[in-house]
XYZ file of C-alpha atoms in Angstrom:
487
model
C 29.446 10.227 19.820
C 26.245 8.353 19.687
C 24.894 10.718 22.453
C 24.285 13.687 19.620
C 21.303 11.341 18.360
C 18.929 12.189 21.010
C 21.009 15.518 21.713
C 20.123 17.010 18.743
C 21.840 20.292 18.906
C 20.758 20.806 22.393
C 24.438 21.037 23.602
C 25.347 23.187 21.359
C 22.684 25.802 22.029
C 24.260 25.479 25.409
C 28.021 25.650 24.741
C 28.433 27.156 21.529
C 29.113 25.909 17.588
C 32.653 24.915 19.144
C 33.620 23.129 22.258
C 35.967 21.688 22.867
C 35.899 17.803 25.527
C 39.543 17.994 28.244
C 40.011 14.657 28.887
C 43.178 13.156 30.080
C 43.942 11.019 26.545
C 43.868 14.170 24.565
C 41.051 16.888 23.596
C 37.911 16.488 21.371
C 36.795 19.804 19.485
C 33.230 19.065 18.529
C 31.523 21.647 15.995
C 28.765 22.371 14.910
C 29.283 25.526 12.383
C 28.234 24.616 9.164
C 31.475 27.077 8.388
C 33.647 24.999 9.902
C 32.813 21.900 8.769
C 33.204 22.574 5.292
C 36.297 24.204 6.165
C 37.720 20.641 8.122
C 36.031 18.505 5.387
C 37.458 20.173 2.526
C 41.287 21.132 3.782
C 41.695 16.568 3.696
C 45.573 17.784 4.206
C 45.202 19.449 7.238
C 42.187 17.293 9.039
C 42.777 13.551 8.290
C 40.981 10.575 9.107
C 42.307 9.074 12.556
C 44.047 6.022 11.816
C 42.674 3.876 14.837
C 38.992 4.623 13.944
C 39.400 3.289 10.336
C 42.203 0.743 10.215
C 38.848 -1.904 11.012
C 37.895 -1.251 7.310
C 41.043 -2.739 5.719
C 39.592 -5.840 6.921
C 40.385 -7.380 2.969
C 42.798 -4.994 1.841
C 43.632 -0.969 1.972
C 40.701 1.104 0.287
C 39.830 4.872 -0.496
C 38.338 5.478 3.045
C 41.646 4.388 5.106
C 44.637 5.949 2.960
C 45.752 9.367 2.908
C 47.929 11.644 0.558
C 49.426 10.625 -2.277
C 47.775 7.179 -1.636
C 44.107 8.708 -1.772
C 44.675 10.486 -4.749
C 45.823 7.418 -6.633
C 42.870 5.109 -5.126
C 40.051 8.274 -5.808
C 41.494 8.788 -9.401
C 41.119 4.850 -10.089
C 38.069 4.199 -8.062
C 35.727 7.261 -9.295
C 35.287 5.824 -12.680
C 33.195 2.574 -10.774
C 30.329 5.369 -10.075
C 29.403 6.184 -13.926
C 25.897 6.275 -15.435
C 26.289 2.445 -16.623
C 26.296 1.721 -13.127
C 23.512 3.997 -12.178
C 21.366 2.683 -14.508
C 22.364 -1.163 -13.332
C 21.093 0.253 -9.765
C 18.180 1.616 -11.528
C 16.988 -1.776 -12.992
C 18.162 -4.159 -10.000
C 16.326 -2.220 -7.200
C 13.284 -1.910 -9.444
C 13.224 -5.876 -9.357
C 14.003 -6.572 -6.181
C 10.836 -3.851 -4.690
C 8.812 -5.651 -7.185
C 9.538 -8.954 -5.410
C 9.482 -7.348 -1.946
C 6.245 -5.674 -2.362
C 5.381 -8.990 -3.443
C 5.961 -10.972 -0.649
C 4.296 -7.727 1.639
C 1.187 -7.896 -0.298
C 0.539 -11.520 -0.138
C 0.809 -11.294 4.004
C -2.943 -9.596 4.207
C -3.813 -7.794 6.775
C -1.693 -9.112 9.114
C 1.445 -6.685 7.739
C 4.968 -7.163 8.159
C 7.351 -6.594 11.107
C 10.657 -7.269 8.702
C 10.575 -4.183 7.055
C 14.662 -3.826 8.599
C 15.516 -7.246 7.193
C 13.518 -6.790 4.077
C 15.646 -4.047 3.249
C 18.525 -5.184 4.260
C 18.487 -8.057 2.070
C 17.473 -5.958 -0.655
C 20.078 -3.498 -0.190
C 22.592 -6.294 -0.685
C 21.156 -7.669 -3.417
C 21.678 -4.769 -5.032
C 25.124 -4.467 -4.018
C 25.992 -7.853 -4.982
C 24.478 -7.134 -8.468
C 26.171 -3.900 -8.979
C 29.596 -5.034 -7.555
C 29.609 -8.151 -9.111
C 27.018 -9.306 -11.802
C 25.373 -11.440 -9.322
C 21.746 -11.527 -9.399
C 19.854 -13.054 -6.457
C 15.606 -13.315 -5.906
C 14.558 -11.576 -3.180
C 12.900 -14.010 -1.218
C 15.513 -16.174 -0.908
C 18.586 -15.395 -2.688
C 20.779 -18.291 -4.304
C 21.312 -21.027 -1.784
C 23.472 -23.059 -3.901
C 27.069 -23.180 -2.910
C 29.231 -22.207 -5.666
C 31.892 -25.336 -6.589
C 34.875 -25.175 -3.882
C 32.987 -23.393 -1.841
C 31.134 -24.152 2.041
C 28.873 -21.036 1.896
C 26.976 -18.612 -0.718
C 28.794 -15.563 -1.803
C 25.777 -13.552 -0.475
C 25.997 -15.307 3.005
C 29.698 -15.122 3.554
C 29.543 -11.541 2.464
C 26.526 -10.453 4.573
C 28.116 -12.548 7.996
C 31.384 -9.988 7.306
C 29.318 -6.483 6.613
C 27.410 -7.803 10.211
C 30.361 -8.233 11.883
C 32.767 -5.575 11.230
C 33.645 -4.257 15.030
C 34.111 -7.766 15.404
C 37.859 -7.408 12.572
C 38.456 -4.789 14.534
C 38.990 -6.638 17.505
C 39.974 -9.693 16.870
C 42.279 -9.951 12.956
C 41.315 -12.350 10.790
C 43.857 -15.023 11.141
C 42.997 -15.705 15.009
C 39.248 -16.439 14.069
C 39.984 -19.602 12.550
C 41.881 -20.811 15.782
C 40.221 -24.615 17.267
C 39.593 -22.655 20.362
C 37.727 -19.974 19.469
C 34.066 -20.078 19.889
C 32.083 -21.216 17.170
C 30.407 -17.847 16.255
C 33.514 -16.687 15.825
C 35.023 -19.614 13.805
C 32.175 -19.066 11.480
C 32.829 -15.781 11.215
C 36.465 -16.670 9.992
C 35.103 -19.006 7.705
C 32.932 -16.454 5.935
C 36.256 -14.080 5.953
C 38.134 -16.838 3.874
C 34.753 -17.642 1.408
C 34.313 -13.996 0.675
C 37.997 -13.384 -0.190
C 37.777 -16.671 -2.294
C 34.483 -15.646 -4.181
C 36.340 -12.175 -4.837
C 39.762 -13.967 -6.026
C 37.374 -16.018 -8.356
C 35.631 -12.982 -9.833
C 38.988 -10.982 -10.401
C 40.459 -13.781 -12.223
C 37.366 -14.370 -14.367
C 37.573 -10.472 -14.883
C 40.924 -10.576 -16.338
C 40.555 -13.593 -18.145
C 37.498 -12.900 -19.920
C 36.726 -10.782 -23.233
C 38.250 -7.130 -22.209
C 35.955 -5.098 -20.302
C 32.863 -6.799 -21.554
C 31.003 -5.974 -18.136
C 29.362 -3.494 -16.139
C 30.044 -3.800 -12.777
C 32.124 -2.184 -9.737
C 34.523 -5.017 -9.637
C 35.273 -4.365 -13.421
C 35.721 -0.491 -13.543
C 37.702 -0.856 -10.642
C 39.606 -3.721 -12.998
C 39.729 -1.577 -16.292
C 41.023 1.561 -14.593
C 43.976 -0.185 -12.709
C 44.752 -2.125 -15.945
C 44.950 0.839 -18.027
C 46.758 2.489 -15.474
C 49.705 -0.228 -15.088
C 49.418 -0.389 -19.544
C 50.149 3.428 -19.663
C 52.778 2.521 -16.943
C 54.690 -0.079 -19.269
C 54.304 1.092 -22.708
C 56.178 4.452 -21.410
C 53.284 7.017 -21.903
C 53.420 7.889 -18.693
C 55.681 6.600 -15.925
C 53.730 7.979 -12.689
C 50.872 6.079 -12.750
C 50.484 3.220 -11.074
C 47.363 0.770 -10.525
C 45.449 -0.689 -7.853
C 47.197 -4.166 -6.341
C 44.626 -7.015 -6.012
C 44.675 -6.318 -2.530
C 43.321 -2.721 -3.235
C 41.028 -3.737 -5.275
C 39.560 -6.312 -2.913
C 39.295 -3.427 -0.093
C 37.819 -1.155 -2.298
C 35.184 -3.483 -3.405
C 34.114 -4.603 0.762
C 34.314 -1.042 1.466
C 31.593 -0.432 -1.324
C 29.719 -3.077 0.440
C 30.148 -1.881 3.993
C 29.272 1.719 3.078
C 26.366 1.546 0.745
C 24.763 -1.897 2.578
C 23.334 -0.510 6.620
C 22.863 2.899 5.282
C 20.960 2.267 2.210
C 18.929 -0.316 3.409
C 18.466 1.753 7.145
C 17.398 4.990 5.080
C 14.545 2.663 2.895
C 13.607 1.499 5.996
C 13.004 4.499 8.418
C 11.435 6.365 5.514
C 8.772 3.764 4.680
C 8.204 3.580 8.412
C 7.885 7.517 8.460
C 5.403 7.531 5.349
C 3.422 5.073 7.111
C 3.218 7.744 10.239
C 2.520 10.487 7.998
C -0.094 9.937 5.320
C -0.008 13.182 4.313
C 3.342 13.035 3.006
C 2.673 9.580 1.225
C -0.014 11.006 -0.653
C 2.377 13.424 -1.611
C 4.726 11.539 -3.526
C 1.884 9.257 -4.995
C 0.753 12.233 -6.329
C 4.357 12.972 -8.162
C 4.870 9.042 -9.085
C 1.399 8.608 -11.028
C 2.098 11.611 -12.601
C 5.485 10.584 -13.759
C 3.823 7.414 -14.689
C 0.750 9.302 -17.122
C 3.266 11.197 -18.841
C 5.450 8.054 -19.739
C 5.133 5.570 -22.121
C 5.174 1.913 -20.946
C 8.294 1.274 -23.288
C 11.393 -0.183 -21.545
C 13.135 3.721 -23.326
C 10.542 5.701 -20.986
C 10.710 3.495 -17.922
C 14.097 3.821 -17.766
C 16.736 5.446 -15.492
C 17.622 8.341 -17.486
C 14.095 9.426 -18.157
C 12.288 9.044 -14.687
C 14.994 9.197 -12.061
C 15.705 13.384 -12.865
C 11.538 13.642 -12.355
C 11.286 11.901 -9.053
C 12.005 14.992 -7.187
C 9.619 14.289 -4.362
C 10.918 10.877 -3.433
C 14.641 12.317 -3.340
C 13.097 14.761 -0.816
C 11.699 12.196 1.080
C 15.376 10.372 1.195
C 17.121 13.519 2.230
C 14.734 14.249 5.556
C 15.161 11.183 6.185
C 18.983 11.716 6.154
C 18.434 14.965 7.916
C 16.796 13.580 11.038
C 17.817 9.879 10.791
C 20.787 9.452 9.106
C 23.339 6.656 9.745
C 26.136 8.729 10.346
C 25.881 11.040 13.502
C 29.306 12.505 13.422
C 32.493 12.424 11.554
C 35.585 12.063 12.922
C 38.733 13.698 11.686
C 41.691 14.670 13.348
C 44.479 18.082 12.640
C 47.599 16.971 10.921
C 51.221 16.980 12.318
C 51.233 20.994 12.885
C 48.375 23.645 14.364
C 45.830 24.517 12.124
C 43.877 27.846 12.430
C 39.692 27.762 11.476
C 37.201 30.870 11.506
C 34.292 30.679 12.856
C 31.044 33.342 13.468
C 30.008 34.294 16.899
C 28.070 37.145 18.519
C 31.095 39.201 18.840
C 31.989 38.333 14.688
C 34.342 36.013 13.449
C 37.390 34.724 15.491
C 40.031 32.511 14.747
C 40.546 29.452 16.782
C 43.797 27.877 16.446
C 43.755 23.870 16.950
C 46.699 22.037 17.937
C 48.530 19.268 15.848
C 47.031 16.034 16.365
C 43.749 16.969 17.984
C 40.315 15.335 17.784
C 37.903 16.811 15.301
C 34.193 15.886 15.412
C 31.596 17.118 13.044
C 29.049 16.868 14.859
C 26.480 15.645 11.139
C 22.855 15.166 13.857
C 23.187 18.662 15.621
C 24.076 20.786 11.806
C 21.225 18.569 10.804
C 18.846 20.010 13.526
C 19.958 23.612 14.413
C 16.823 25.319 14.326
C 19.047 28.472 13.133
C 19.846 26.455 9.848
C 16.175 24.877 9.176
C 14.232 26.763 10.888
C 11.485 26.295 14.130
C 10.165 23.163 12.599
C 13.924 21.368 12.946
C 13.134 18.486 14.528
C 9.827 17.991 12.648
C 9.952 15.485 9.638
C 8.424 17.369 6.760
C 9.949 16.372 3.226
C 8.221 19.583 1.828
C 11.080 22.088 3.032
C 13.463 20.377 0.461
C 11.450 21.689 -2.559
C 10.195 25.103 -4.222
C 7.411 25.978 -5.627
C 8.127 27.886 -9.026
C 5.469 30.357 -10.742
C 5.352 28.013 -13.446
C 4.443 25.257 -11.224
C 7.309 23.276 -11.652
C 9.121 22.410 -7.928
C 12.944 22.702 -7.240
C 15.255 22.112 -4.563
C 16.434 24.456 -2.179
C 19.869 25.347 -2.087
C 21.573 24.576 1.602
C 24.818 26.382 2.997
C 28.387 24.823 2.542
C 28.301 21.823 5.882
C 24.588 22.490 6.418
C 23.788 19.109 4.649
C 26.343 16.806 4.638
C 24.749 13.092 5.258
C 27.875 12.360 2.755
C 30.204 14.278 4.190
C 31.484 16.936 2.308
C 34.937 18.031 0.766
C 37.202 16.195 -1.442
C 36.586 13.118 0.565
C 32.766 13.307 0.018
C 31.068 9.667 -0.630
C 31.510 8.395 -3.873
C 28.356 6.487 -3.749
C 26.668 9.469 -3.399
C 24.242 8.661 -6.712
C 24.307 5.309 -6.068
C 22.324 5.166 -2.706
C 19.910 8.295 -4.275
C 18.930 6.072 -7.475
C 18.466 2.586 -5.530
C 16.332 4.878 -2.846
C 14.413 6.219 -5.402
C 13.749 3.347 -7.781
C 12.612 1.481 -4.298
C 9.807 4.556 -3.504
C 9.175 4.841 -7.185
C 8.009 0.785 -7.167
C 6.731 0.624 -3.973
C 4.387 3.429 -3.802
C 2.810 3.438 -7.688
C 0.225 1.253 -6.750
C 0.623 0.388 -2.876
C 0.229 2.341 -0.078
C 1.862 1.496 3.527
C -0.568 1.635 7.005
C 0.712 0.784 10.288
C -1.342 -1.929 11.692
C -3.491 -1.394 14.932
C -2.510 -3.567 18.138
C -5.117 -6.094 19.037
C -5.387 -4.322 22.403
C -7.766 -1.919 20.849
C -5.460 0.626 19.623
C -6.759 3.329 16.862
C -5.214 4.110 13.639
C -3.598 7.556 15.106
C -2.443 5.745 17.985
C -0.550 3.298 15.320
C 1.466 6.321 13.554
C 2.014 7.630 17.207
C 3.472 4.174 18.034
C 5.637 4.164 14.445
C 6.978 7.899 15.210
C 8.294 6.213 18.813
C 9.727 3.253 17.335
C 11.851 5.668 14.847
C 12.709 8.194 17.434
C 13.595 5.573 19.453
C 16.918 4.801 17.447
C 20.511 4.498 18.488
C 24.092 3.548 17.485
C 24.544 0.040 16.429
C 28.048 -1.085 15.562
C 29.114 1.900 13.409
C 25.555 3.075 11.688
C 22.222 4.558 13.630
C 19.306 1.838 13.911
C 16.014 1.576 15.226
C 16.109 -0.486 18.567
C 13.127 -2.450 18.760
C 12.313 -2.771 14.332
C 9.522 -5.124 14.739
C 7.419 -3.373 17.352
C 5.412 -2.297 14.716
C 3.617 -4.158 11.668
C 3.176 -2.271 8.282
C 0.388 -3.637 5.942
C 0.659 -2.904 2.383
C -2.518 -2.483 0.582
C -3.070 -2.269 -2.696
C -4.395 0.761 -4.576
């Protein structure tokens, strides 16, 4: 499915909001109606996840995105407690300090720019993961590079060599990595398989052995919730519920990491590379962020989460066209359950029912919805953060209010992303430090090249993007420099 990237919804104007791929291993209905999709995404009974697509994320253990039924209700009732305002406001705080340190290290480059911004926010992204899922805090620039006690790598390295190499688990199970005649790469690999799983056996036991629930983390609400759970369980309250095995727990915790680590970090990084292109828009949520700034206090109480996050309404626009044109999932895969299931969907002739049979391929197709010029208008393909926000009489701005499956970067349904806030306050807090008193150019080639025919090379270097392992990436990330100037 990485074709609908640079497809856009041109298929679709071609074939329809529905069509449906013969091929000899079975058929593939791909849609396109925002109708439909929240239809599929919400009935999580009668369209399921396909087994073989997500068994690779059990890699430590079974988690909320690979179970189904009874299963998934037990894991979502016990895992949606881990995304509470404590841990919003953690996120809040840690991204705040690792931009700081990141703008930083920018700054102090000259004129010569960076061309890391994809690493720089990838290693920022899982700092903030590591802090949020764990209580470990790492600098920027270099993170901790001391090896823990009984241990041959960092947490943070042995962690980020698994989240790199997930198609790898799917391929090859972990127990074979560590084989004499494997290559090394690979042996590695297994290595950092059996340090992460130690580092999270470590923290689990120093969870439950030290003062109850004294932490704010993911790896302790995940903790508390199963605890209470398996209490209630034994003292006779109530004989139904049952907690998350360390097993689950562990899953749960590398899914967090897998699914909040490439996206985050890919969405900081496309939109800084897309305010760089377009100055215009830049300005634009300058303008918000210094005025957010005047009417605060510099008092930790008015710097905080709760008071500027909800005000930032400009640089959560600028996150969700970014998510609209260049988000990291394309398409989402589901498949019809054990018996045919019947969907409605609006044509020229009015609605029909379409009847698909059990076991059949689903695809939402997420990049055509997200550029059907019939949904946003003739501008679709056109990055312009404005259409996300209202002017009201009173001057005041608001956000537009999309269909059911016209938006749905995090899917939609029941089974919509938990870490929904999480990735919107880390995105923020980054803009919200970056851009107060910085501003981001795209540097000139040597060859001559003019500051229009920089942002021309940027927009390229975006557009130019693909499927990588499971998430959409720019190609060629350091083609372009980006010098950060100070305002």
């Amino acid at each position: 499915m990485g074709w609908s990237f640079q497809d856009k919804h041109q298929l679709h104007d071609e074939l329809g909001p529905l069509f449906t791929l013969v091929t000899p291993a079975g058929n593939e209905v791909t849609v396109a109606d925002p109708q439909v999709a929240h239809a599929v995404l919400a009935r999580r009974k009668d369209y399921i996840k396909p087994a073989v697509m997500y068994e690779q994320l059990n890699v430590f253990g079974r988690n909320l995105n690979t179970v189904e039924g009874e299963d998934w209700q037990r894991h979502r009732r016990l895992t949606a407690p881990s995304f509470n305002e404590k841990i919003s406001s953690l996120v809040w705080d840690e991204a705040g300090r690792q931009a700081y340190d990141m703008i930083s290290s920018w700054t102090r480059l000259g004129e010569s720019g960076t061309k890391d911004t994809v690493a720089d926010t990838a290693t920022l992204a899982l700092h903030v993961l590591t802090n949020a899922a764990f209580g470990a805090a790492y600098p920027f620039s270099e993170g901790v590079r001391t090896v823990s006690p009984g241990h041959e790598m960092t947490y943070r390295d042995s962690l980020g060599l698994c989240l790199s190499n997930i198609i790898t688990f799917a391929i090859l199970p972990k127990r074979y990595l560590s084989f004499s005649f494997m290559p090394r790469k690979l042996q590695r690999l297994g290595q950092a398989s059996r340090e992460f799983q130690q580092y999270m056996d470590e923290m689990l036991t120093s969870e439950r052995t030290s003062t109850k629930y004294e932490k704010t983390n993911l790896m302790s609400a995940l903790v508390r919730a199963s605890d209470e759970d398996a209490e209630s369980k034994a003292s006779g309250q109530d004989s139904s519920k049952l907690g998350l095995t360390d097993d689950e727990i562990f899953g749960n915790i590398f899914a967090y990491n897998l699914a909040g680590h490439e996206t985050t970090a890919n969405t900081v990084a496309f939109a800084l590379c897309l305010l760089a292109a377009y100055p215009q828009y830049q300005d634009w949520v300058r303008e918000e962020i210094l005025q957010v700034q005047k009417d605060s206090l510099p008092t930790d109480e008015e710097q905080s989460y709760e008071h500027i996050f909800p005000r930032l309404q400009r640089s959560l626009s600028v996150m969700y066209e970014t998510l609209r044109l260049y988000g990291s999932v394309v398409f989402i895969p589901r498949a019809a359950s054990s018996s045919p299931q019947t969907i409605s969907t609006n044509s020229e002739k009015g609605t029909r029912d379409v009847v698909i049979p059990p076991s059949t391929a689903v695809n939402i197709n997420v990049q055509a919805l997200h550029t059907d010029p019939n949904l946003w208008g003739p501008d679709a393909l056109e990055w312009r953060p404005k259409r996300w926000l209202l002017q009201q009489s009173n001057g005041t701005e608001s956000f537009i209010s999309t269909a059911p499956g016209q938006f749905i970067p995090w899917a939609d349904g029941p089974r919509v992303c938990p870490g929904q806030k999480f990735a919107q306050v880390e995105f923020v807090r980054v803009m919200f430090t970056l851009l107060a008193e910085h501003r981001v150019v795209p540097v000139p080639r040597a060859d001559g090249q003019d500051e229009e025919g920089a942002r021309d090379e940027v927009r390229e270097m975006v557009d130019d993007s693909g499927i990588q392992a499971i998430t959409l990436q720019m190609r060629e990330p350091e083609r372009v420099r980006l010098r950060w100037e100070v305002l």
